[in-house]
Amino acid sequence: MQLENGKTIFWTYPRIERFDFLRKMPKERFRKLYNDIANEPSDAVLWPDLARYIARQVYTETGIRPVKVGLVRFWSDIPPPTTDPLPEPSTTYKSHKYFTFPIQPDDLVNDGSTQN
């Protein structure tokens, strides 16, 4: 995400495993949306609203206006099962920026149609 002051920052999904049970349950549906659904090309209609949501989160936390949001998917290849001892987990991730969205000042105002 590019901010108005020229800095680039990374916003990451909230880590669900770090929440207690009562905070985890309502947020789990958003984790599923971000990780399992929203990065598929068939769901591209969701990307502008997702970018706006992320921009509002960062603006609320920092007070600095985001001007551009890029959505990036990260993944790691998993080797096929084997009867040999398991290989060490990969620390190499692949990435693909699949969407970039310019943020307008009006995008940072929650009109009540989405939960902030």
Protein backbone atom coordinates (compact mmCIF):
# COMPACT_ATOMS: atom_id res chain seq x y z
CA MET A 1 0.00 0.00 0.00
CA GLN A 2 1.31 3.40 -0.93
CA LEU A 3 0.58 6.24 1.50
CA GLU A 4 0.14 9.94 0.80
CA ASN A 5 3.50 10.68 2.47
CA GLY A 6 5.29 8.44 -0.07
CA LYS A 7 5.88 5.49 2.24
CA THR A 8 4.96 1.95 1.27
CA ILE A 9 3.58 -0.33 3.96
CA PHE A 10 2.23 -3.87 4.12
CA TRP A 11 -1.10 -4.66 5.74
CA THR A 12 -1.58 -8.27 6.77
CA TYR A 13 -4.71 -10.13 7.71
CA PRO A 14 -5.32 -10.37 11.44
CA ARG A 15 -3.79 -13.61 12.71
CA ILE A 16 -6.86 -15.51 13.87
CA GLU A 17 -4.86 -17.95 16.00
CA ARG A 18 -3.75 -15.03 18.20
CA PHE A 19 -7.31 -14.14 19.25
CA ASP A 20 -9.26 -15.61 22.13
CA PHE A 21 -12.35 -17.63 21.27
CA LEU A 22 -14.87 -14.78 21.50
CA ARG A 23 -12.83 -12.49 19.23
CA LYS A 24 -11.90 -15.31 16.87
CA MET A 25 -15.37 -16.43 15.83
CA PRO A 26 -16.64 -13.21 14.19
CA LYS A 27 -13.31 -12.64 12.42
CA GLU A 28 -13.01 -16.16 11.04
CA ARG A 29 -15.45 -15.43 8.21
CA PHE A 30 -13.27 -12.53 7.06
CA ARG A 31 -10.15 -14.71 7.15
CA LYS A 32 -11.93 -17.22 4.97
CA LEU A 33 -13.00 -14.45 2.60
CA TYR A 34 -9.48 -12.99 2.32
CA ASN A 35 -7.52 -16.23 2.13
CA ASP A 36 -9.82 -18.68 0.41
CA ILE A 37 -12.17 -16.67 -1.79
CA ALA A 38 -11.17 -13.10 -2.65
CA ASN A 39 -7.94 -13.89 -4.50
CA GLU A 40 -9.63 -15.97 -7.21
CA PRO A 41 -10.19 -14.30 -10.61
CA SER A 42 -13.82 -15.41 -10.55
CA ASP A 43 -14.33 -13.14 -7.51
CA ALA A 44 -12.71 -10.02 -8.98
CA VAL A 45 -15.92 -8.09 -8.30
CA LEU A 46 -14.90 -8.13 -4.60
CA TRP A 47 -11.44 -6.62 -5.10
CA PRO A 48 -12.32 -2.88 -5.16
CA ASP A 49 -14.34 -3.16 -1.93
CA LEU A 50 -11.61 -5.23 -0.31
CA ALA A 51 -9.03 -2.58 -1.26
CA ARG A 52 -11.25 0.15 0.19
CA TYR A 53 -11.72 -1.81 3.42
CA ILE A 54 -7.98 -2.29 3.84
CA ALA A 55 -7.35 1.39 3.08
CA ARG A 56 -9.87 2.41 5.76
CA GLN A 57 -8.21 0.10 8.29
CA VAL A 58 -4.80 1.64 7.66
CA TYR A 59 -6.16 5.19 7.62
CA THR A 60 -7.92 4.59 10.95
CA GLU A 61 -4.75 3.14 12.51
CA THR A 62 -2.24 5.66 11.13
CA GLY A 63 -4.15 8.82 10.20
CA ILE A 64 -2.17 8.85 6.93
CA ARG A 65 -4.21 8.60 3.74
CA PRO A 66 -3.52 5.59 1.52
CA VAL A 67 -3.39 6.51 -2.17
CA LYS A 68 -2.99 3.05 -3.72
CA VAL A 69 -3.67 -0.50 -2.55
CA GLY A 70 -2.23 -3.59 -4.20
CA LEU A 71 -3.61 -7.03 -3.43
CA VAL A 72 -0.91 -9.69 -3.36
CA ARG A 73 -1.30 -13.43 -2.99
CA PHE A 74 1.50 -15.39 -1.28
CA TRP A 75 1.87 -19.16 -1.35
CA SER A 76 4.34 -21.94 -0.87
CA ASP A 77 4.48 -25.22 -2.76
CA ILE A 78 3.91 -28.31 -0.66
CA PRO A 79 5.79 -31.43 -1.72
CA PRO A 80 3.80 -34.62 -2.29
CA PRO A 81 3.49 -37.05 0.61
CA THR A 82 6.35 -39.45 1.11
CA THR A 83 7.22 -42.33 3.39
CA ASP A 84 10.69 -40.91 3.88
CA PRO A 85 11.33 -38.44 6.67
CA LEU A 86 9.54 -35.18 6.00
CA PRO A 87 11.62 -32.50 4.30
CA GLU A 88 12.24 -29.23 6.08
CA PRO A 89 9.38 -26.76 5.55
CA SER A 90 10.02 -24.30 2.77
CA THR A 91 10.81 -20.75 3.77
CA THR A 92 10.48 -19.58 0.18
CA TYR A 93 7.17 -18.05 -0.79
CA LYS A 94 5.91 -17.15 -4.22
CA SER A 95 3.84 -14.02 -4.74
CA HIS A 96 1.57 -12.50 -7.34
CA LYS A 97 0.13 -8.97 -7.30
CA TYR A 98 -3.28 -9.55 -8.79
CA PHE A 99 -4.96 -6.15 -8.33
CA THR A 100 -4.03 -2.49 -7.84
CA PHE A 101 -6.62 0.11 -6.88
CA PRO A 102 -6.21 3.90 -6.57
CA ILE A 103 -7.82 5.18 -3.36
CA GLN A 104 -9.92 8.34 -3.51
CA PRO A 105 -10.71 10.41 -0.39
CA ASP A 106 -14.36 9.25 -0.53
CA ASP A 107 -13.17 5.62 -0.32
CA LEU A 108 -11.97 6.28 3.23
CA VAL A 109 -15.44 7.17 4.51
CA ASN A 110 -17.41 4.22 5.81
CA ASP A 111 -20.93 4.80 4.51
CA GLY A 112 -22.35 2.15 6.83
CA SER A 113 -22.77 -0.49 4.14
CA THR A 114 -19.64 -2.31 5.30
CA GLN A 115 -18.40 -3.13 8.76
CA ASN A 116 -15.21 -1.24 9.60
